[in-house]
Amino acid sequence: MTDTQISTPDLTEADRRDQTARAEARAELWRGRARVALLGIGPVIGALLLSALVLLALGVDPIAYYGFVIERGLINPYGLQATLTRMGPLLLLAAGLIVAFRAGIWNLGGDGQFLLSAVVVAALCPLLAPHLPVWLVLLVGLVVGALVGAVWSVLPALLKAYQGVNEIITTLMMTFLGVSFANVLVKLAFRDPATTVPQTRTLAVADRLPRLFDTTVSSGLLIGLVAVIAVHLVMTRTAFGLKLRIVGANPRAAIHAGLPVPALTVAVFALSAALAGLAGAVEILGVQGNVRADWNPHYAMTVIPLVFLARFNGFGSIAFVFLFSVLSIGGESAARRTGVPNFFTLVVVAILLVMLGVAEYLDQRRRAAGK
Protein backbone atom coordinates (compact mmCIF):
# COMPACT_ATOMS: atom_id res chain seq x y z
CA MET A 1 0.00 0.00 0.00
CA THR A 2 1.47 3.38 -1.01
CA ASP A 3 1.88 6.44 1.16
CA THR A 4 -0.79 8.22 -0.88
CA GLN A 5 -3.33 5.49 -0.21
CA ILE A 6 -2.58 5.61 3.50
CA SER A 7 -2.96 9.40 3.82
CA THR A 8 -6.12 9.77 1.68
CA PRO A 9 -8.65 8.75 4.39
CA ASP A 10 -7.02 11.23 6.83
CA LEU A 11 -7.25 14.06 4.31
CA THR A 12 -10.87 13.19 3.53
CA GLU A 13 -11.78 13.26 7.22
CA ALA A 14 -10.02 16.58 7.61
CA ASP A 15 -11.95 17.93 4.65
CA ARG A 16 -15.19 16.75 6.21
CA ARG A 17 -14.37 18.49 9.48
CA ASP A 18 -13.44 21.65 7.62
CA GLN A 19 -16.68 21.59 5.62
CA THR A 20 -18.69 20.99 8.79
CA ALA A 21 -16.98 23.89 10.53
CA ARG A 22 -17.64 26.19 7.57
CA ALA A 23 -21.29 25.12 7.45
CA GLU A 24 -21.70 25.78 11.19
CA ALA A 25 -20.03 29.17 10.79
CA ARG A 26 -22.39 30.08 7.93
CA ALA A 27 -25.39 28.91 9.92
CA GLU A 28 -24.28 30.95 12.94
CA LEU A 29 -23.76 33.99 10.70
CA TRP A 30 -27.28 33.70 9.26
CA ARG A 31 -28.75 33.18 12.73
CA GLY A 32 -27.02 36.35 13.86
CA ARG A 33 -28.30 38.27 10.86
CA ALA A 34 -31.82 36.96 11.41
CA ARG A 35 -31.66 38.02 15.08
CA VAL A 36 -30.49 41.52 14.16
CA ALA A 37 -33.21 41.81 11.51
CA LEU A 38 -35.86 40.63 13.96
CA LEU A 39 -34.71 43.05 16.65
CA GLY A 40 -34.76 45.86 14.10
CA ILE A 41 -37.98 45.16 12.23
CA GLY A 42 -39.99 43.61 15.09
CA PRO A 43 -40.26 46.80 17.18
CA VAL A 44 -41.27 48.78 14.07
CA ILE A 45 -44.10 46.38 13.27
CA GLY A 46 -45.17 46.30 16.91
CA ALA A 47 -45.16 50.12 17.12
CA LEU A 48 -47.27 50.43 13.97
CA LEU A 49 -49.78 47.88 15.28
CA LEU A 50 -50.06 49.55 18.69
CA SER A 51 -50.37 52.94 17.01
CA ALA A 52 -53.21 51.50 14.93
CA LEU A 53 -54.98 50.56 18.17
CA VAL A 54 -54.53 54.13 19.42
CA LEU A 55 -56.04 55.42 16.18
CA LEU A 56 -59.00 53.07 16.61
CA ALA A 57 -59.49 54.38 20.13
CA LEU A 58 -59.57 57.90 18.67
CA GLY A 59 -62.19 56.83 16.15
CA VAL A 60 -59.83 57.00 13.17
CA ASP A 61 -59.45 54.27 10.56
CA PRO A 62 -55.78 53.19 10.84
CA ILE A 63 -55.76 51.74 7.32
CA ALA A 64 -56.88 55.08 5.93
CA TYR A 65 -54.31 56.92 8.06
CA TYR A 66 -51.39 54.74 6.99
CA GLY A 67 -52.67 54.88 3.42
CA PHE A 68 -52.43 58.67 3.47
CA VAL A 69 -48.96 58.42 5.01
CA ILE A 70 -47.69 56.15 2.23
CA GLU A 71 -49.42 58.09 -0.53
CA ARG A 72 -48.04 61.46 0.58
CA GLY A 73 -44.65 60.45 1.93
CA LEU A 74 -43.65 57.82 -0.62
CA ILE A 75 -45.84 57.62 -3.73
CA ASN A 76 -46.57 61.28 -4.44
CA PRO A 77 -43.54 62.73 -6.33
CA TYR A 78 -43.51 66.00 -4.39
CA GLY A 79 -44.02 64.17 -1.11
CA LEU A 80 -41.16 61.79 -1.90
CA GLN A 81 -38.89 64.73 -2.66
CA ALA A 82 -39.84 66.30 0.68
CA THR A 83 -39.09 62.95 2.36
CA LEU A 84 -35.61 62.80 0.81
CA THR A 85 -34.92 66.42 1.76
CA ARG A 86 -35.98 65.73 5.36
CA MET A 87 -33.41 62.90 5.50
CA GLY A 88 -30.38 65.21 5.14
CA PRO A 89 -30.14 66.65 8.68
CA LEU A 90 -31.49 63.44 10.22
CA LEU A 91 -28.68 61.42 8.65
CA LEU A 92 -26.08 63.85 9.98
CA LEU A 93 -27.56 63.56 13.47
CA ALA A 94 -27.55 59.76 13.11
CA ALA A 95 -23.88 59.85 12.10
CA GLY A 96 -23.03 61.87 15.21
CA LEU A 97 -24.94 59.50 17.46
CA ILE A 98 -23.25 56.45 15.91
CA VAL A 99 -19.83 57.92 16.76
CA ALA A 100 -20.86 58.63 20.35
CA PHE A 101 -22.75 55.42 21.08
CA ARG A 102 -20.09 53.15 19.58
CA ALA A 103 -17.58 54.85 21.87
CA GLY A 104 -19.83 54.28 24.88
CA ILE A 105 -20.73 57.96 25.27
CA TRP A 106 -24.31 59.21 25.60
CA ASN A 107 -24.37 62.52 23.76
CA LEU A 108 -27.96 63.60 24.39
CA GLY A 109 -27.22 67.25 23.65
CA GLY A 110 -27.89 67.00 19.93
CA ASP A 111 -30.94 69.25 19.94
CA GLY A 112 -29.07 72.10 21.62
CA GLN A 113 -26.07 71.70 19.30
CA PHE A 114 -28.39 71.50 16.27
CA LEU A 115 -30.51 74.54 17.14
CA LEU A 116 -27.70 76.82 18.27
CA SER A 117 -25.73 76.07 15.11
CA ALA A 118 -28.84 76.67 12.99
CA VAL A 119 -29.40 80.09 14.59
CA VAL A 120 -25.79 81.20 14.14
CA VAL A 121 -25.72 80.06 10.51
CA ALA A 122 -29.11 81.68 9.82
CA ALA A 123 -27.83 84.98 11.21
CA LEU A 124 -24.43 84.88 9.50
CA CYS A 125 -25.07 83.69 5.95
CA PRO A 126 -27.59 86.37 4.86
CA LEU A 127 -25.01 88.98 5.90
CA LEU A 128 -22.27 87.29 3.87
CA ALA A 129 -24.36 86.56 0.76
CA PRO A 130 -24.17 90.04 -0.82
CA HIS A 131 -20.36 90.13 -0.50
CA LEU A 132 -19.15 86.57 -1.25
CA PRO A 133 -19.73 83.95 -3.95
CA VAL A 134 -22.59 81.55 -3.18
CA TRP A 135 -20.33 78.51 -2.88
CA LEU A 136 -18.13 80.30 -0.36
CA VAL A 137 -21.13 81.42 1.71
CA LEU A 138 -22.39 77.84 1.82
CA LEU A 139 -18.95 76.49 2.74
CA VAL A 140 -18.55 79.06 5.52
CA GLY A 141 -22.05 78.25 6.80
CA LEU A 142 -21.35 74.51 6.94
CA VAL A 143 -18.00 74.97 8.68
CA VAL A 144 -19.39 77.47 11.19
CA GLY A 145 -22.32 75.16 11.96
CA ALA A 146 -19.97 72.28 12.69
CA LEU A 147 -17.70 74.48 14.84
CA VAL A 148 -20.59 75.87 16.90
CA GLY A 149 -21.84 72.35 17.60
CA ALA A 150 -18.37 71.18 18.61
CA VAL A 151 -17.79 74.20 20.88
CA TRP A 152 -21.12 73.63 22.63
CA SER A 153 -19.92 70.14 23.62
CA VAL A 154 -16.64 71.26 25.21
CA LEU A 155 -17.94 71.54 28.79
CA PRO A 156 -19.62 68.08 28.92
CA ALA A 157 -16.57 66.61 27.18
CA LEU A 158 -14.08 67.98 29.70
CA LEU A 159 -16.27 67.05 32.67
CA LYS A 160 -16.61 63.48 31.36
CA ALA A 161 -12.98 63.06 30.32
CA TYR A 162 -11.23 64.49 33.37
CA GLN A 163 -13.80 64.42 36.20
CA GLY A 164 -15.93 61.40 35.28
CA VAL A 165 -19.17 63.42 35.42
CA ASN A 166 -22.13 61.57 33.87
CA GLU A 167 -22.54 62.94 30.34
CA ILE A 168 -26.28 62.17 30.26
CA ILE A 169 -26.89 64.88 32.85
CA THR A 170 -24.46 67.44 31.41
CA THR A 171 -25.53 67.06 27.77
CA LEU A 172 -29.21 67.30 28.67
CA MET A 173 -28.52 70.43 30.70
CA MET A 174 -26.57 71.90 27.78
CA THR A 175 -29.52 71.09 25.51
CA PHE A 176 -31.94 73.09 27.66
CA LEU A 177 -29.43 75.92 27.87
CA GLY A 178 -28.68 75.82 24.14
CA VAL A 179 -32.35 75.88 23.13
CA SER A 180 -33.07 78.80 25.47
CA PHE A 181 -29.96 80.70 24.37
CA ALA A 182 -30.86 80.18 20.70
CA ASN A 183 -34.33 81.64 21.28
CA VAL A 184 -32.85 84.63 23.09
CA LEU A 185 -30.51 85.27 20.15
CA VAL A 186 -33.39 85.08 17.67
CA LYS A 187 -35.52 87.51 19.67
CA LEU A 188 -32.73 89.98 20.48
CA ALA A 189 -29.27 89.98 18.89
CA PHE A 190 -30.07 88.17 15.62
CA ARG A 191 -33.60 89.44 15.07
CA ASP A 192 -34.47 90.71 11.60
CA PRO A 193 -35.52 94.36 12.11
CA ALA A 194 -37.62 94.26 8.93
CA THR A 195 -40.14 91.74 10.32
CA THR A 196 -42.75 91.91 13.05
CA VAL A 197 -42.47 88.23 13.92
CA PRO A 198 -39.23 87.46 15.81
CA GLN A 199 -36.94 85.65 13.36
CA THR A 200 -33.49 85.88 11.82
CA ARG A 201 -32.80 87.36 8.42
CA THR A 202 -33.81 85.08 5.54
CA LEU A 203 -31.28 83.57 3.16
CA ALA A 204 -32.50 83.94 -0.42
CA VAL A 205 -33.51 80.73 -2.17
CA ALA A 206 -30.89 81.35 -4.86
CA ASP A 207 -28.16 81.37 -2.20
CA ARG A 208 -29.13 78.06 -0.60
CA LEU A 209 -27.80 74.55 -1.21
CA PRO A 210 -28.40 73.47 -4.81
CA ARG A 211 -31.20 71.07 -5.72
CA LEU A 212 -30.55 67.60 -7.14
CA PHE A 213 -31.42 66.66 -10.72
CA ASP A 214 -34.05 69.37 -11.36
CA THR A 215 -36.08 68.34 -8.30
CA THR A 216 -36.82 70.01 -5.00
CA VAL A 217 -34.52 67.58 -3.15
CA SER A 218 -31.81 69.51 -1.34
CA SER A 219 -28.19 68.44 -1.81
CA GLY A 220 -28.10 68.24 1.98
CA LEU A 221 -29.25 64.66 1.36
CA LEU A 222 -25.89 63.89 -0.28
CA ILE A 223 -24.02 65.52 2.62
CA GLY A 224 -25.95 63.36 5.07
CA LEU A 225 -25.40 60.15 3.08
CA VAL A 226 -21.67 60.80 2.72
CA ALA A 227 -21.36 61.59 6.42
CA VAL A 228 -23.17 58.50 7.71
CA ILE A 229 -21.36 56.14 5.31
CA ALA A 230 -17.99 57.72 6.15
CA VAL A 231 -18.67 57.37 9.89
CA HIS A 232 -19.68 53.73 9.42
CA LEU A 233 -16.46 52.95 7.53
CA VAL A 234 -14.29 54.86 10.01
CA MET A 235 -15.83 53.11 13.00
CA THR A 236 -15.62 49.62 11.46
CA ARG A 237 -12.56 49.70 9.19
CA THR A 238 -9.95 52.02 10.74
CA ALA A 239 -7.60 51.95 13.71
CA PHE A 240 -9.18 55.13 15.09
CA GLY A 241 -12.60 53.49 15.04
CA LEU A 242 -11.19 50.40 16.75
CA LYS A 243 -9.75 52.56 19.52
CA LEU A 244 -13.12 54.22 20.06
CA ARG A 245 -14.90 50.86 20.18
CA ILE A 246 -12.39 49.58 22.74
CA VAL A 247 -12.96 52.66 24.89
CA GLY A 248 -16.71 52.13 24.63
CA ALA A 249 -16.53 48.40 25.40
CA ASN A 250 -14.17 48.58 28.38
CA PRO A 251 -12.59 51.91 29.42
CA ARG A 252 -10.38 50.24 32.06
CA ALA A 253 -8.98 47.83 29.52
CA ALA A 254 -8.39 50.77 27.17
CA ILE A 255 -6.37 52.53 29.87
CA HIS A 256 -4.30 49.41 30.53
CA ALA A 257 -3.74 49.12 26.78
CA GLY A 258 -2.17 52.57 26.80
CA LEU A 259 -4.94 54.38 24.92
CA PRO A 260 -5.36 58.12 25.68
CA VAL A 261 -8.92 57.74 26.97
CA PRO A 262 -9.47 61.39 28.02
CA ALA A 263 -8.28 62.72 24.65
CA LEU A 264 -10.37 60.17 22.75
CA THR A 265 -13.40 61.10 24.87
CA VAL A 266 -13.02 64.78 23.98
CA ALA A 267 -12.53 63.84 20.31
CA VAL A 268 -15.73 61.77 20.31
CA PHE A 269 -17.72 64.62 21.82
CA ALA A 270 -16.29 67.10 19.33
CA LEU A 271 -16.96 64.89 16.30
CA SER A 272 -20.45 63.89 17.42
CA ALA A 273 -21.46 67.48 18.23
CA ALA A 274 -19.87 68.82 15.04
CA LEU A 275 -22.07 66.49 12.99
CA ALA A 276 -25.12 67.67 14.95
CA GLY A 277 -24.12 71.27 14.28
CA LEU A 278 -23.61 70.46 10.62
CA ALA A 279 -27.15 69.07 10.58
CA GLY A 280 -28.42 72.43 11.82
CA ALA A 281 -26.50 74.22 9.08
CA VAL A 282 -27.86 71.89 6.41
CA GLU A 283 -31.42 72.45 7.63
CA ILE A 284 -31.02 76.22 7.31
CA LEU A 285 -28.97 76.33 4.12
CA GLY A 286 -31.05 73.69 2.37
CA VAL A 287 -34.61 74.09 3.64
CA GLN A 288 -35.60 76.78 6.15
CA GLY A 289 -33.51 79.79 5.18
CA ASN A 290 -34.16 81.38 8.59
CA VAL A 291 -35.05 80.53 12.18
CA ARG A 292 -38.18 81.77 13.89
CA ALA A 293 -38.46 82.22 17.62
CA ASP A 294 -39.35 79.09 19.61
CA TRP A 295 -38.63 76.81 16.62
CA ASN A 296 -37.28 73.43 17.67
CA PRO A 297 -38.02 70.29 15.61
CA HIS A 298 -36.49 67.94 18.26
CA TYR A 299 -34.75 65.97 15.53
CA ALA A 300 -31.90 64.65 17.68
CA MET A 301 -34.07 62.95 20.29
CA THR A 302 -36.21 61.48 17.52
CA VAL A 303 -33.20 59.95 15.76
CA ILE A 304 -31.94 58.12 18.87
CA PRO A 305 -34.34 55.14 18.63
CA LEU A 306 -33.66 54.90 14.88
CA VAL A 307 -29.93 54.52 15.52
CA PHE A 308 -30.59 51.89 18.18
CA LEU A 309 -32.89 49.99 15.84
CA ALA A 310 -30.06 49.97 13.29
CA ARG A 311 -27.66 48.63 15.95
CA PHE A 312 -25.32 51.59 15.31
CA ASN A 313 -24.92 50.46 11.70
CA GLY A 314 -24.63 53.29 9.18
CA PHE A 315 -26.45 51.56 6.35
CA GLY A 316 -29.21 50.38 8.67
CA SER A 317 -29.56 53.93 9.97
CA ILE A 318 -30.16 55.16 6.41
CA ALA A 319 -33.05 52.72 6.05
CA PHE A 320 -34.67 53.67 9.36
CA VAL A 321 -34.20 57.39 8.76
CA PHE A 322 -35.93 56.97 5.41
CA LEU A 323 -38.81 55.11 7.10
CA PHE A 324 -39.18 57.84 9.71
CA SER A 325 -39.02 60.58 7.05
CA VAL A 326 -41.85 58.89 5.14
CA LEU A 327 -43.85 58.67 8.37
CA SER A 328 -43.06 62.29 9.24
CA ILE A 329 -43.88 63.87 5.87
CA GLY A 330 -46.82 61.58 5.21
CA GLY A 331 -48.09 61.99 8.76
CA GLU A 332 -48.49 65.74 8.27
CA SER A 333 -50.89 65.14 5.37
CA ALA A 334 -52.62 62.21 7.10
CA ALA A 335 -53.20 64.32 10.22
CA ARG A 336 -54.99 67.00 8.22
CA ARG A 337 -57.16 64.49 6.36
CA THR A 338 -58.15 62.38 9.37
CA GLY A 339 -58.27 65.02 12.09
CA VAL A 340 -55.41 63.46 14.08
CA PRO A 341 -53.08 65.92 15.90
CA ASN A 342 -49.86 66.74 14.02
CA PHE A 343 -47.73 65.37 16.85
CA PHE A 344 -49.12 61.85 16.43
CA THR A 345 -45.87 60.92 14.67
CA LEU A 346 -44.08 61.57 17.97
CA VAL A 347 -46.55 59.21 19.64
CA VAL A 348 -45.50 56.52 17.17
CA VAL A 349 -41.83 57.21 17.98
CA ALA A 350 -42.57 56.98 21.72
CA ILE A 351 -44.31 53.64 21.23
CA LEU A 352 -41.35 52.56 19.12
CA LEU A 353 -39.02 53.30 22.04
CA VAL A 354 -41.17 51.14 24.34
CA MET A 355 -41.20 48.30 21.81
CA LEU A 356 -37.44 48.58 21.39
CA GLY A 357 -36.99 48.20 25.15
CA VAL A 358 -39.32 45.19 25.22
CA ALA A 359 -37.47 43.55 22.32
CA GLU A 360 -34.11 44.05 24.05
CA TYR A 361 -35.47 42.60 27.30
CA LEU A 362 -36.86 39.51 25.56
CA ASP A 363 -33.61 39.02 23.64
CA GLN A 364 -31.55 39.24 26.81
CA ARG A 365 -33.78 36.66 28.51
CA ARG A 366 -33.54 34.34 25.51
CA ARG A 367 -29.76 34.58 25.45
CA ALA A 368 -29.54 34.05 29.22
CA ALA A 369 -31.76 30.95 28.97
CA GLY A 370 -29.56 29.57 26.18
CA LYS A 371 -26.42 29.67 28.29
XYZ file of C-alpha atoms in Angstrom:
371
model
C 0.000 0.000 0.000
C 1.471 3.383 -1.014
C 1.884 6.437 1.164
C -0.788 8.218 -0.883
C -3.326 5.485 -0.209
C -2.582 5.612 3.503
C -2.962 9.397 3.823
C -6.118 9.769 1.679
C -8.646 8.747 4.394
C -7.016 11.233 6.829
C -7.251 14.062 4.306
C -10.866 13.194 3.526
C -11.781 13.256 7.215
C -10.023 16.579 7.608
C -11.952 17.930 4.649
C -15.190 16.752 6.212
C -14.374 18.492 9.483
C -13.442 21.648 7.620
C -16.675 21.594 5.623
C -18.689 20.994 8.790
C -16.975 23.890 10.534
C -17.644 26.190 7.573
C -21.286 25.117 7.453
C -21.698 25.779 11.186
C -20.029 29.165 10.792
C -22.387 30.084 7.928
C -25.390 28.911 9.918
C -24.277 30.952 12.936
C -23.760 33.990 10.696
C -27.280 33.699 9.263
C -28.750 33.181 12.734
C -27.018 36.352 13.862
C -28.300 38.271 10.863
C -31.818 36.963 11.414
C -31.658 38.017 15.077
C -30.489 41.520 14.156
C -33.212 41.814 11.514
C -35.861 40.626 13.956
C -34.708 43.054 16.654
C -34.760 45.858 14.105
C -37.977 45.159 12.228
C -39.987 43.610 15.088
C -40.258 46.802 17.179
C -41.271 48.784 14.074
C -44.097 46.377 13.269
C -45.169 46.300 16.908
C -45.163 50.119 17.117
C -47.272 50.425 13.968
C -49.780 47.884 15.279
C -50.059 49.550 18.693
C -50.374 52.939 17.008
C -53.209 51.498 14.934
C -54.978 50.563 18.172
C -54.529 54.130 19.422
C -56.044 55.421 16.179
C -58.996 53.068 16.605
C -59.489 54.385 20.133
C -59.575 57.897 18.670
C -62.195 56.831 16.147
C -59.828 56.996 13.170
C -59.447 54.272 10.557
C -55.782 53.186 10.836
C -55.757 51.735 7.318
C -56.879 55.085 5.927
C -54.313 56.923 8.062
C -51.393 54.740 6.994
C -52.668 54.876 3.419
C -52.434 58.673 3.465
C -48.957 58.416 5.005
C -47.685 56.146 2.232
C -49.421 58.089 -0.532
C -48.044 61.457 0.580
C -44.649 60.448 1.926
C -43.653 57.816 -0.616
C -45.836 57.623 -3.735
C -46.572 61.281 -4.443
C -43.541 62.729 -6.328
C -43.513 65.997 -4.391
C -44.024 64.166 -1.112
C -41.164 61.787 -1.903
C -38.891 64.730 -2.658
C -39.844 66.298 0.680
C -39.089 62.954 2.356
C -35.613 62.796 0.807
C -34.917 66.417 1.759
C -35.976 65.727 5.357
C -33.409 62.903 5.504
C -30.380 65.207 5.137
C -30.144 66.655 8.676
C -31.493 63.443 10.221
C -28.675 61.417 8.655
C -26.079 63.853 9.980
C -27.556 63.555 13.467
C -27.551 59.762 13.105
C -23.880 59.848 12.103
C -23.029 61.870 15.208
C -24.944 59.497 17.459
C -23.247 56.452 15.911
C -19.835 57.922 16.764
C -20.863 58.632 20.353
C -22.752 55.425 21.077
C -20.093 53.152 19.580
C -17.579 54.854 21.868
C -19.825 54.280 24.876
C -20.730 57.961 25.266
C -24.310 59.214 25.595
C -24.371 62.522 23.764
C -27.959 63.599 24.394
C -27.217 67.246 23.645
C -27.887 67.003 19.929
C -30.940 69.251 19.945
C -29.069 72.095 21.623
C -26.074 71.698 19.302
C -28.388 71.503 16.273
C -30.512 74.543 17.143
C -27.701 76.818 18.274
C -25.734 76.067 15.107
C -28.841 76.665 12.994
C -29.404 80.088 14.589
C -25.790 81.205 14.141
C -25.725 80.062 10.506
C -29.113 81.684 9.822
C -27.834 84.977 11.213
C -24.428 84.883 9.501
C -25.069 83.686 5.949
C -27.594 86.372 4.861
C -25.008 88.984 5.896
C -22.266 87.288 3.866
C -24.361 86.557 0.759
C -24.166 90.035 -0.815
C -20.364 90.126 -0.496
C -19.154 86.573 -1.252
C -19.730 83.945 -3.950
C -22.592 81.554 -3.184
C -20.327 78.509 -2.880
C -18.128 80.296 -0.363
C -21.125 81.418 1.707
C -22.390 77.839 1.823
C -18.952 76.490 2.739
C -18.552 79.059 5.524
C -22.048 78.247 6.799
C -21.354 74.508 6.945
C -17.998 74.969 8.676
C -19.391 77.473 11.187
C -22.318 75.163 11.956
C -19.966 72.278 12.690
C -17.702 74.476 14.839
C -20.593 75.869 16.895
C -21.839 72.351 17.597
C -18.365 71.184 18.612
C -17.791 74.196 20.879
C -21.125 73.626 22.630
C -19.918 70.142 23.624
C -16.642 71.259 25.213
C -17.938 71.536 28.790
C -19.619 68.084 28.920
C -16.567 66.609 27.179
C -14.084 67.984 29.700
C -16.268 67.048 32.667
C -16.613 63.483 31.359
C -12.981 63.059 30.322
C -11.235 64.487 33.374
C -13.800 64.425 36.196
C -15.929 61.404 35.282
C -19.171 63.419 35.421
C -22.131 61.574 33.873
C -22.541 62.942 30.342
C -26.275 62.170 30.256
C -26.887 64.879 32.849
C -24.464 67.441 31.414
C -25.532 67.057 27.771
C -29.215 67.295 28.675
C -28.519 70.427 30.702
C -26.575 71.896 27.782
C -29.519 71.092 25.511
C -31.938 73.095 27.658
C -29.428 75.919 27.871
C -28.682 75.819 24.136
C -32.346 75.881 23.125
C -33.067 78.800 25.465
C -29.955 80.705 24.366
C -30.862 80.184 20.700
C -34.327 81.639 21.282
C -32.848 84.632 23.086
C -30.511 85.266 20.147
C -33.390 85.079 17.665
C -35.522 87.507 19.673
C -32.728 89.975 20.476
C -29.268 89.982 18.892
C -30.073 88.170 15.624
C -33.600 89.442 15.069
C -34.468 90.708 11.599
C -35.523 94.355 12.108
C -37.617 94.262 8.927
C -40.140 91.743 10.316
C -42.750 91.915 13.050
C -42.465 88.226 13.915
C -39.226 87.456 15.811
C -36.945 85.650 13.362
C -33.488 85.881 11.818
C -32.804 87.362 8.415
C -33.806 85.082 5.545
C -31.279 83.575 3.165
C -32.498 83.936 -0.419
C -33.513 80.733 -2.174
C -30.888 81.348 -4.864
C -28.162 81.373 -2.197
C -29.125 78.059 -0.598
C -27.801 74.549 -1.206
C -28.404 73.468 -4.807
C -31.202 71.067 -5.718
C -30.555 67.603 -7.143
C -31.421 66.661 -10.722
C -34.055 69.369 -11.364
C -36.079 68.339 -8.300
C -36.825 70.014 -4.998
C -34.515 67.585 -3.153
C -31.806 69.506 -1.336
C -28.185 68.445 -1.811
C -28.099 68.243 1.978
C -29.249 64.662 1.359
C -25.888 63.889 -0.278
C -24.024 65.517 2.619
C -25.953 63.356 5.066
C -25.401 60.152 3.079
C -21.669 60.801 2.719
C -21.361 61.587 6.425
C -23.173 58.504 7.715
C -21.357 56.136 5.314
C -17.994 57.717 6.149
C -18.674 57.372 9.886
C -19.682 53.731 9.421
C -16.462 52.955 7.533
C -14.291 54.858 10.013
C -15.835 53.113 13.001
C -15.619 49.623 11.460
C -12.555 49.704 9.190
C -9.955 52.019 10.744
C -7.596 51.951 13.713
C -9.183 55.127 15.087
C -12.599 53.488 15.036
C -11.187 50.397 16.747
C -9.752 52.555 19.523
C -13.117 54.225 20.058
C -14.900 50.862 20.177
C -12.388 49.577 22.739
C -12.962 52.656 24.887
C -16.714 52.128 24.626
C -16.533 48.398 25.398
C -14.172 48.582 28.376
C -12.591 51.913 29.420
C -10.380 50.243 32.060
C -8.981 47.831 29.517
C -8.391 50.769 27.175
C -6.372 52.533 29.873
C -4.301 49.409 30.527
C -3.735 49.117 26.776
C -2.174 52.571 26.804
C -4.940 54.379 24.924
C -5.357 58.122 25.683
C -8.921 57.737 26.968
C -9.475 61.393 28.019
C -8.279 62.719 24.650
C -10.371 60.166 22.752
C -13.401 61.099 24.874
C -13.023 64.778 23.980
C -12.530 63.839 20.312
C -15.730 61.766 20.315
C -17.724 64.624 21.822
C -16.290 67.099 19.325
C -16.957 64.885 16.304
C -20.455 63.892 17.420
C -21.461 67.478 18.227
C -19.873 68.815 15.036
C -22.070 66.491 12.993
C -25.119 67.675 14.948
C -24.121 71.271 14.280
C -23.605 70.463 10.616
C -27.150 69.066 10.580
C -28.423 72.432 11.824
C -26.501 74.222 9.085
C -27.858 71.890 6.408
C -31.422 72.447 7.626
C -31.025 76.217 7.315
C -28.973 76.329 4.123
C -31.047 73.690 2.374
C -34.609 74.088 3.644
C -35.602 76.777 6.147
C -33.506 79.786 5.180
C -34.156 81.380 8.591
C -35.048 80.527 12.185
C -38.177 81.769 13.895
C -38.463 82.220 17.620
C -39.350 79.087 19.606
C -38.635 76.812 16.619
C -37.277 73.432 17.674
C -38.021 70.287 15.612
C -36.487 67.945 18.261
C -34.754 65.970 15.528
C -31.901 64.647 17.683
C -34.066 62.949 20.290
C -36.207 61.478 17.518
C -33.202 59.948 15.757
C -31.940 58.123 18.874
C -34.343 55.143 18.631
C -33.659 54.902 14.882
C -29.933 54.524 15.525
C -30.593 51.895 18.185
C -32.894 49.986 15.838
C -30.060 49.971 13.293
C -27.658 48.626 15.954
C -25.324 51.592 15.309
C -24.924 50.462 11.702
C -24.628 53.294 9.184
C -26.453 51.564 6.345
C -29.205 50.377 8.670
C -29.564 53.932 9.968
C -30.155 55.159 6.407
C -33.049 52.718 6.048
C -34.669 53.667 9.364
C -34.197 57.394 8.758
C -35.933 56.968 5.406
C -38.807 55.115 7.096
C -39.178 57.843 9.707
C -39.021 60.577 7.048
C -41.851 58.894 5.137
C -43.849 58.673 8.366
C -43.060 62.288 9.241
C -43.881 63.870 5.870
C -46.825 61.582 5.205
C -48.093 61.987 8.763
C -48.491 65.737 8.268
C -50.891 65.141 5.375
C -52.621 62.214 7.097
C -53.196 64.323 10.216
C -54.993 67.003 8.217
C -57.165 64.493 6.362
C -58.153 62.383 9.366
C -58.274 65.019 12.093
C -55.411 63.462 14.077
C -53.075 65.921 15.902
C -49.858 66.739 14.023
C -47.731 65.371 16.853
C -49.115 61.845 16.432
C -45.866 60.922 14.672
C -44.076 61.569 17.972
C -46.551 59.208 19.637
C -45.505 56.524 17.170
C -41.829 57.212 17.982
C -42.566 56.979 21.717
C -44.310 53.635 21.230
C -41.345 52.556 19.123
C -39.023 53.297 22.042
C -41.169 51.143 24.336
C -41.202 48.300 21.812
C -37.445 48.578 21.390
C -36.987 48.196 25.146
C -39.322 45.188 25.220
C -37.470 43.551 22.318
C -34.109 44.050 24.048
C -35.470 42.600 27.301
C -36.857 39.512 25.559
C -33.605 39.019 23.637
C -31.549 39.238 26.813
C -33.779 36.662 28.508
C -33.545 34.340 25.506
C -29.761 34.577 25.448
C -29.544 34.048 29.219
C -31.759 30.951 28.967
C -29.561 29.571 26.177
C -26.420 29.667 28.292
